[in-house]
mmCIF file of C-alpha atoms and ligand atoms in Angstrom:
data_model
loop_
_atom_site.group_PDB
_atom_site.id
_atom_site.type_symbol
_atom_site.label_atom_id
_atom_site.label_comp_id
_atom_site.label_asym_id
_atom_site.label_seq_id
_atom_site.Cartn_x
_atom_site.Cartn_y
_atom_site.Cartn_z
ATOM 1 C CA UNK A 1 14.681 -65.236 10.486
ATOM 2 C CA UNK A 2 13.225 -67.498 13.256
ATOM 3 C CA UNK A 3 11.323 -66.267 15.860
ATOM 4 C CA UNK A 4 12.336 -66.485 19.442
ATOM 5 C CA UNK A 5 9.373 -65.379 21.907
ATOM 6 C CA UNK A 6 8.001 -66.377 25.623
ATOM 7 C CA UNK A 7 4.335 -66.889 25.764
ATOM 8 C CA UNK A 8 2.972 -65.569 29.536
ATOM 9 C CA UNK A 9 -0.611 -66.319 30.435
ATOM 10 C CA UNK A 10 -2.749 -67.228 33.725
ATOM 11 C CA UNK A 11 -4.004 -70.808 33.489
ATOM 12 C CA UNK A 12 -7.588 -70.514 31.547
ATOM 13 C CA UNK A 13 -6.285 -67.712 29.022
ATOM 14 C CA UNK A 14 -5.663 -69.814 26.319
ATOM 15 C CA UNK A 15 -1.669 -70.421 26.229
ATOM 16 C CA UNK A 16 -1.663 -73.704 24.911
ATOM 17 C CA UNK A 17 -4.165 -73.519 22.354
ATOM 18 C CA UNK A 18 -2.022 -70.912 20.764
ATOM 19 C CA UNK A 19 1.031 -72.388 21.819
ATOM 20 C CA UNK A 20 0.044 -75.407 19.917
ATOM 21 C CA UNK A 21 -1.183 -73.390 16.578
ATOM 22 C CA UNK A 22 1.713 -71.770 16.554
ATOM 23 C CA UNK A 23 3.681 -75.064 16.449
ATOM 24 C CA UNK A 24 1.273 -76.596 14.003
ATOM 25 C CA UNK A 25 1.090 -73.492 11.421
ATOM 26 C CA UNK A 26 4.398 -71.919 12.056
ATOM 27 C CA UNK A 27 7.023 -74.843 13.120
ATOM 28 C CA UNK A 28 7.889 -72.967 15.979
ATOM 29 C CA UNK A 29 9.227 -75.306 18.605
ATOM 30 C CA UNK A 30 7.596 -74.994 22.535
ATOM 31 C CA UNK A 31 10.489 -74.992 24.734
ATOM 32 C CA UNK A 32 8.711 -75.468 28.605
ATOM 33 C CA UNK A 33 10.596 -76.357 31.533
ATOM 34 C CA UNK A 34 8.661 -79.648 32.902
ATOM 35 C CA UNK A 35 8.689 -81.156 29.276
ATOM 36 C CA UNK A 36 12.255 -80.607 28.899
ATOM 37 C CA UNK A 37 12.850 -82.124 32.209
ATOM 38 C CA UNK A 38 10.627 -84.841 31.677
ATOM 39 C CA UNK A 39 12.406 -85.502 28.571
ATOM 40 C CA UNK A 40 16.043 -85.628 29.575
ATOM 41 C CA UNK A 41 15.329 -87.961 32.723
ATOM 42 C CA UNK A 42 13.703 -90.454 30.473
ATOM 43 C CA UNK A 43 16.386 -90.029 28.207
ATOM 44 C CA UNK A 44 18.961 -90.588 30.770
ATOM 45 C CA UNK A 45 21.454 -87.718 29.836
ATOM 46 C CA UNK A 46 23.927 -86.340 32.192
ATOM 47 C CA UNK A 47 22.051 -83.773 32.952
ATOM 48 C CA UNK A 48 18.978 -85.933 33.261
ATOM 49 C CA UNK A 49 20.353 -87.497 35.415
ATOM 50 C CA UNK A 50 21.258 -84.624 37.541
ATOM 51 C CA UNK A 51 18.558 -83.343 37.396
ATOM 52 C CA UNK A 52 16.475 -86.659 38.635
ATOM 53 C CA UNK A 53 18.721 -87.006 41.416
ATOM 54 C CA UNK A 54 17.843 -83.497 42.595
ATOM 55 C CA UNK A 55 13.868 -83.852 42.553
ATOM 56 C CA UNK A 56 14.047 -86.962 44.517
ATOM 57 C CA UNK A 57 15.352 -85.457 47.200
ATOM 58 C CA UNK A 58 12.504 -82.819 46.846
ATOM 59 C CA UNK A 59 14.360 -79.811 45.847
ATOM 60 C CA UNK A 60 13.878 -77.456 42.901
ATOM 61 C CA UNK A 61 15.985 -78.021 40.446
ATOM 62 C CA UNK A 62 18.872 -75.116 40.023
ATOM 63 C CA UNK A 63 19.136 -72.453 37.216
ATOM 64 C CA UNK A 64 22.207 -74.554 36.312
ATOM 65 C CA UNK A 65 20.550 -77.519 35.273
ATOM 66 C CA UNK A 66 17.670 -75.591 33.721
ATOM 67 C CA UNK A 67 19.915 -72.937 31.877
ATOM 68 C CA UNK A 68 21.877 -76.170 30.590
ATOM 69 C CA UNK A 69 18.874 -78.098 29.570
ATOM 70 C CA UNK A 70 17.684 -74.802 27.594
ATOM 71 C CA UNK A 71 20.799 -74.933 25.597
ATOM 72 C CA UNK A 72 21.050 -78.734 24.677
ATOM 73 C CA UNK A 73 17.864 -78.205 23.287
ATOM 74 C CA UNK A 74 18.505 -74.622 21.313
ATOM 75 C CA UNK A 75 21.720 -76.661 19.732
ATOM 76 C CA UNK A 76 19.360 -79.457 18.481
ATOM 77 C CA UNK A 77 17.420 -76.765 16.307
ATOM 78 C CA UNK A 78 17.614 -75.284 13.285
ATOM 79 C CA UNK A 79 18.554 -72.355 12.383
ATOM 80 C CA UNK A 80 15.000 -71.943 10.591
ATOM 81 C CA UNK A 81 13.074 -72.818 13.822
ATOM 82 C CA UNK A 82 11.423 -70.190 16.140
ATOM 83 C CA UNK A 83 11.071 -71.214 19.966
ATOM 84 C CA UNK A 84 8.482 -70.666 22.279
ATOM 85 C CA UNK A 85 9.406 -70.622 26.067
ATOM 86 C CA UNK A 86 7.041 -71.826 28.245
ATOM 87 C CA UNK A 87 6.967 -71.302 31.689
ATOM 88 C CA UNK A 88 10.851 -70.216 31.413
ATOM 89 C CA UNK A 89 12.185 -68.143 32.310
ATOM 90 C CA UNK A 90 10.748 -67.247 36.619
ATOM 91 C CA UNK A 91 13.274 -65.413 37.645
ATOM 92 C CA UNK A 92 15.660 -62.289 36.856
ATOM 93 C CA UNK A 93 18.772 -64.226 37.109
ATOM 94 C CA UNK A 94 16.496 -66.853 34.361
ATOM 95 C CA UNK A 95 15.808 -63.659 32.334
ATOM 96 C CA UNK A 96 19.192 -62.936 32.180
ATOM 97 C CA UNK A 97 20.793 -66.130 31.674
ATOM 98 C CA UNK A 98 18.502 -65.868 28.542
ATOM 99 C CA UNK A 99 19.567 -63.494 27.078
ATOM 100 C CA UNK A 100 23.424 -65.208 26.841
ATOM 101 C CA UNK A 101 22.071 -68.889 25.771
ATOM 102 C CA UNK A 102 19.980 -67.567 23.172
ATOM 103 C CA UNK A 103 23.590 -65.420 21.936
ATOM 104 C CA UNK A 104 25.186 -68.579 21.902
ATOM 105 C CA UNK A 105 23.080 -70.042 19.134
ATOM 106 C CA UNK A 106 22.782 -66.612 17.599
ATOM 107 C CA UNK A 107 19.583 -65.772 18.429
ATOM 108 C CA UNK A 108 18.236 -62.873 19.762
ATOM 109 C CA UNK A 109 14.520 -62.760 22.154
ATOM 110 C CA UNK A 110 12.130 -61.001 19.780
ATOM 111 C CA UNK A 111 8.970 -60.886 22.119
ATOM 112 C CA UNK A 112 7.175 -61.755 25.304
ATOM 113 C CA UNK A 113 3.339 -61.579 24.504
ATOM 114 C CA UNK A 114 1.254 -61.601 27.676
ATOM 115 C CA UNK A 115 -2.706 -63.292 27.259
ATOM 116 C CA UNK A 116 -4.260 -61.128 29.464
ATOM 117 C CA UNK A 117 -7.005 -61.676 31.402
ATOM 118 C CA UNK A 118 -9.856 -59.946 32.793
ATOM 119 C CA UNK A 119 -9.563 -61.927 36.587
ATOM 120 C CA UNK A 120 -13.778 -62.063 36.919
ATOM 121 C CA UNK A 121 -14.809 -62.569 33.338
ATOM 122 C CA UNK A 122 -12.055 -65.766 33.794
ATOM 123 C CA UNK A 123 -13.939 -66.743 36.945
ATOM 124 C CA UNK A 124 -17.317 -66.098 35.136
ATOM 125 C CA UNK A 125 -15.544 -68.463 32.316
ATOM 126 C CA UNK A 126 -14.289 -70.965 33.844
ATOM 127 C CA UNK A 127 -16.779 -72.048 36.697
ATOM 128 C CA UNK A 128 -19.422 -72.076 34.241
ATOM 129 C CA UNK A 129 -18.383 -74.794 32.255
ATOM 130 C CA UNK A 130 -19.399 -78.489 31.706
ATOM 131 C CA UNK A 131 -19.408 -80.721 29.168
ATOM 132 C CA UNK A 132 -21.741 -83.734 28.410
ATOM 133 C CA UNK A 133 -20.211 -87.164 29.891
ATOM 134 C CA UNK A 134 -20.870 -89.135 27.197
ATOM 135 C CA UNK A 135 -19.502 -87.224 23.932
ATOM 136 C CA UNK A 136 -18.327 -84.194 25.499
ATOM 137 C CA UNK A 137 -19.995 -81.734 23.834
ATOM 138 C CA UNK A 138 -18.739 -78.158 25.904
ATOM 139 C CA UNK A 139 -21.701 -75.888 27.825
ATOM 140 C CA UNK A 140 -21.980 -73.271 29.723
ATOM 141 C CA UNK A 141 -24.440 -72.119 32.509
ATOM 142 C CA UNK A 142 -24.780 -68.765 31.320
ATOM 143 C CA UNK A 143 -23.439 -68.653 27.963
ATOM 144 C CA UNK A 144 -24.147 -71.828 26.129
ATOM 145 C CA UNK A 145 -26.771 -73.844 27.535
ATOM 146 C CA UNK A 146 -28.541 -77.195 25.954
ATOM 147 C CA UNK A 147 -31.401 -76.054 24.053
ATOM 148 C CA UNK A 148 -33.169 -78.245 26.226
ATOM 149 C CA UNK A 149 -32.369 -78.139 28.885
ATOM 150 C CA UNK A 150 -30.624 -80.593 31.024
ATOM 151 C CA UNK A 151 -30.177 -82.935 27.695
ATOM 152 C CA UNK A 152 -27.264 -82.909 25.201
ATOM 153 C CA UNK A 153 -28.328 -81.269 21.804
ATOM 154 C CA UNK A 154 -26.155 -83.433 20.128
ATOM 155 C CA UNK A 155 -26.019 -86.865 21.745
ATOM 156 C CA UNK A 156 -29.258 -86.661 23.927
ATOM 157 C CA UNK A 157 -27.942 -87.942 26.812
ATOM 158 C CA UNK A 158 -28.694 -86.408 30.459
ATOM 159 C CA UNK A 159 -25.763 -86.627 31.915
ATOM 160 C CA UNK A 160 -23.001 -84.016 32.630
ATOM 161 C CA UNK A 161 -19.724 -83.327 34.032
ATOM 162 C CA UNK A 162 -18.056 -80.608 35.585
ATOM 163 C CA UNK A 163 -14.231 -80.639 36.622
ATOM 164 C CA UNK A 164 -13.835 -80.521 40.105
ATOM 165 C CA UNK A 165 -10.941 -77.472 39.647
ATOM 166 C CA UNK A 166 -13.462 -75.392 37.862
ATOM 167 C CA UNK A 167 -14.387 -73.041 40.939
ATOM 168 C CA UNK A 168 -13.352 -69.620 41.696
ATOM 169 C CA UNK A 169 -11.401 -70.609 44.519
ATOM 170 C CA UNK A 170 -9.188 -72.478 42.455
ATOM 171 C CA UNK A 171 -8.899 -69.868 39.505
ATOM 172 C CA UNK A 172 -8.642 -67.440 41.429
ATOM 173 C CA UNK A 173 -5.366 -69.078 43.629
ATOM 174 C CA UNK A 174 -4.219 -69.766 39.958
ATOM 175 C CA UNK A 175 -4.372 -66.351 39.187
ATOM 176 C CA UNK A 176 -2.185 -65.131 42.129
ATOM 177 C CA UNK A 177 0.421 -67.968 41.149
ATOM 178 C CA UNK A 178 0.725 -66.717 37.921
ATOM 179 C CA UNK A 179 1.022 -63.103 39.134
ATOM 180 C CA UNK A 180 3.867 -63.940 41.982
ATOM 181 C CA UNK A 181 5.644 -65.993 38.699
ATOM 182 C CA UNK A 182 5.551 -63.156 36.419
ATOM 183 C CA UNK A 183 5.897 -60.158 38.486
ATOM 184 C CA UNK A 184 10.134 -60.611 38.341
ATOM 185 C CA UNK A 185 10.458 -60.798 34.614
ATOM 186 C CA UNK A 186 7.865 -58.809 32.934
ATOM 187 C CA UNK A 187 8.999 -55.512 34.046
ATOM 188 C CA UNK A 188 12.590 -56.089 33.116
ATOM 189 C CA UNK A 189 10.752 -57.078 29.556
ATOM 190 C CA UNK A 190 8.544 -54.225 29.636
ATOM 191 C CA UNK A 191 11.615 -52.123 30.144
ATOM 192 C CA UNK A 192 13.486 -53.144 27.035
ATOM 193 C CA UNK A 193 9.993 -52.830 24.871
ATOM 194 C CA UNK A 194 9.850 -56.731 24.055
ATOM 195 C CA UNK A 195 6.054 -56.731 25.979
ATOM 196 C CA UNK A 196 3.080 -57.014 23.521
ATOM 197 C CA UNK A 197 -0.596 -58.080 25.651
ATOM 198 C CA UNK A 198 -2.830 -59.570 23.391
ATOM 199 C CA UNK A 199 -6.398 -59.871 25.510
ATOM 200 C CA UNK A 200 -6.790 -63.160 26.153
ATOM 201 C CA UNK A 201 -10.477 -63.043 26.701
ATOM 202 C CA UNK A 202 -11.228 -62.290 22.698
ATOM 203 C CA UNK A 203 -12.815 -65.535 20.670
ATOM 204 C CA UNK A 204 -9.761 -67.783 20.399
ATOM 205 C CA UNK A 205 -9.287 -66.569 16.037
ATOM 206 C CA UNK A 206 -8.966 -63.351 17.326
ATOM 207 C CA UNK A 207 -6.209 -64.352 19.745
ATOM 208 C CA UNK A 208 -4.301 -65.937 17.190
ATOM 209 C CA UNK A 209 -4.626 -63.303 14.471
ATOM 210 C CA UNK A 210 -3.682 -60.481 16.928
ATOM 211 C CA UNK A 211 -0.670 -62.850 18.007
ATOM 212 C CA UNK A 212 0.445 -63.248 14.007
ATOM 213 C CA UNK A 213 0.023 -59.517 14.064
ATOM 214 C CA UNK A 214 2.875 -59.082 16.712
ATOM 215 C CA UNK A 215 4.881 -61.567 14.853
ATOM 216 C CA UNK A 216 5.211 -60.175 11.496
ATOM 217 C CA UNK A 217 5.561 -56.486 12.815
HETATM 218 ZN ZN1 LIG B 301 -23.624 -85.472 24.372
#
C-alpha cells in the first residue's frame, strides 16, 4: 500500500536530504507547492495559467488553485506510488481539503513526521559552516576544522567561502517562519495521532533509519 505522508521541518533540519532518499530508495513522489506551480505555468495548463495570472498581479495564489493542482497531480500517479507533501498543506482549511483530495484517489494520509530541531544547536550548526572555494570540501569552525589550519586538507588551497545567509539572524527568522507555518496544522495532526518527530539534529543515517522506522510501523 503506498504511503501518503507530509514531511515538516525548519530550514537547516535536513528535509530535503531525506525528502530526496526517500524518492531515490522508496519511489515515493515529493509533491511541494512551488514545484507544482512552477510546473503547470511552464506547462501552460488551465490552471497554470490561472494560476500565473494571479502571481503577476502579486497575490497568493488561492486554496482553489492549489487544492486543484494537488489533485491533477495525485491522478497522474500510481496506485503503487507514496507522496510526500512538501510545504502543503499551511493552513486548516489546506489540512482539510486534504483529507477529501487524497479520498478521491483512494488514499488515506498515513503520517506527518516533524525533523525537529534543537533552535541553538541549529544556530551553532549552521553559522559555523564553510566550505573550501575551490572543491568544496564542507568545514566547520568548531566541529570540523582543516587539519591545518586555514588550508584545505584535500585540495590545499587557502581559500574559503561562507554563505552570506549562514548567520543566526537569518536562522533564527527562519525558524519563526517555520513555526508561524506550522503552528495551524500540526495540532489538528497531533490530535488525530498522525504526528511522529524524528530529531532532526541526529547524523543524517540516523534520520533516515528512524524515518523508515515510522514507515513500516
Ligand atoms: Zn579544497
Amino acid at each position: 500500500m503506498a504511503l501518503n505522508i507530509i514531511l515538516l521541518g525548519p530550514p537547516g533540519a535536513g528535509k530535503g536530504t531525506q525528502a530526496a532518499r526517500l524518492v531515490e530508495e522508496a519511489g515515493m513522489v515529493q509533491l511541494s507547492t512551488g514545484d507544482m506551480l512552477r510546473a503547470a505555468v511552464k506547462a501552460g495548463t488551465p490552471i497554470g495559467l490561472q494560476a500565473k495570472a494571479v502571481m503577476e498581479s502579486g497575490a497568493l495564489v488561492s486554496d482553489e488553485i492549489v487544492n486543484a493542482l494537488i489533485d491533477e497531480n495525485l491522478a497522474a500517479l500510481s496506485p503503487d506510488q507514496g507522496v510526500i507533501f512538501d510545504g502543503y498543506p499551511r493552513t486548516a482549511g489546506q489540512a482539510e481539503s486534504l483529507d477529501g483530495l487524497l479520498a478521491g484517489h483512494g488514499r488515506k494520509l498515513d503520517r506527518v513526521i516533524e525533523l525537529a530541531v534543537d533552535e541553538d544547536a541549529l544556530v551553532d550548526r549552521i553559522t559555523g559552516r564553510f566550505s573550501c572555494a575551490q572543491c568544496s570540501t564542507p568545514y566547520h569552525d568548531r566541529y570540523n576544522r582543516p587539519e591545518v589550519g586555514g588550508v584545505c586538507d584535500l585540495c590545499g588551497s587557502n581559500e574559503f567561502k561562507r554563505r552570506p545567509d549562514d548567520n543566526e539572524e537569518t536562522v533564527r527568522t527562519r525558524m519563526a517562519e517555520y513555526r508561524a507555518k506550522t503552528a495551524p496544522i500540526l495540532p489538528l495532526y497531533d490530535t488525530r495521532g498522525l504526528v511522529a518527530r524524528v530529531d532532526g539534529m541526529a547524523p543524517i543515517e540516523e534520520v533516515g533509519a528512524a524515518i523508515d522506522r515510522i514507515l513500516a510501523g
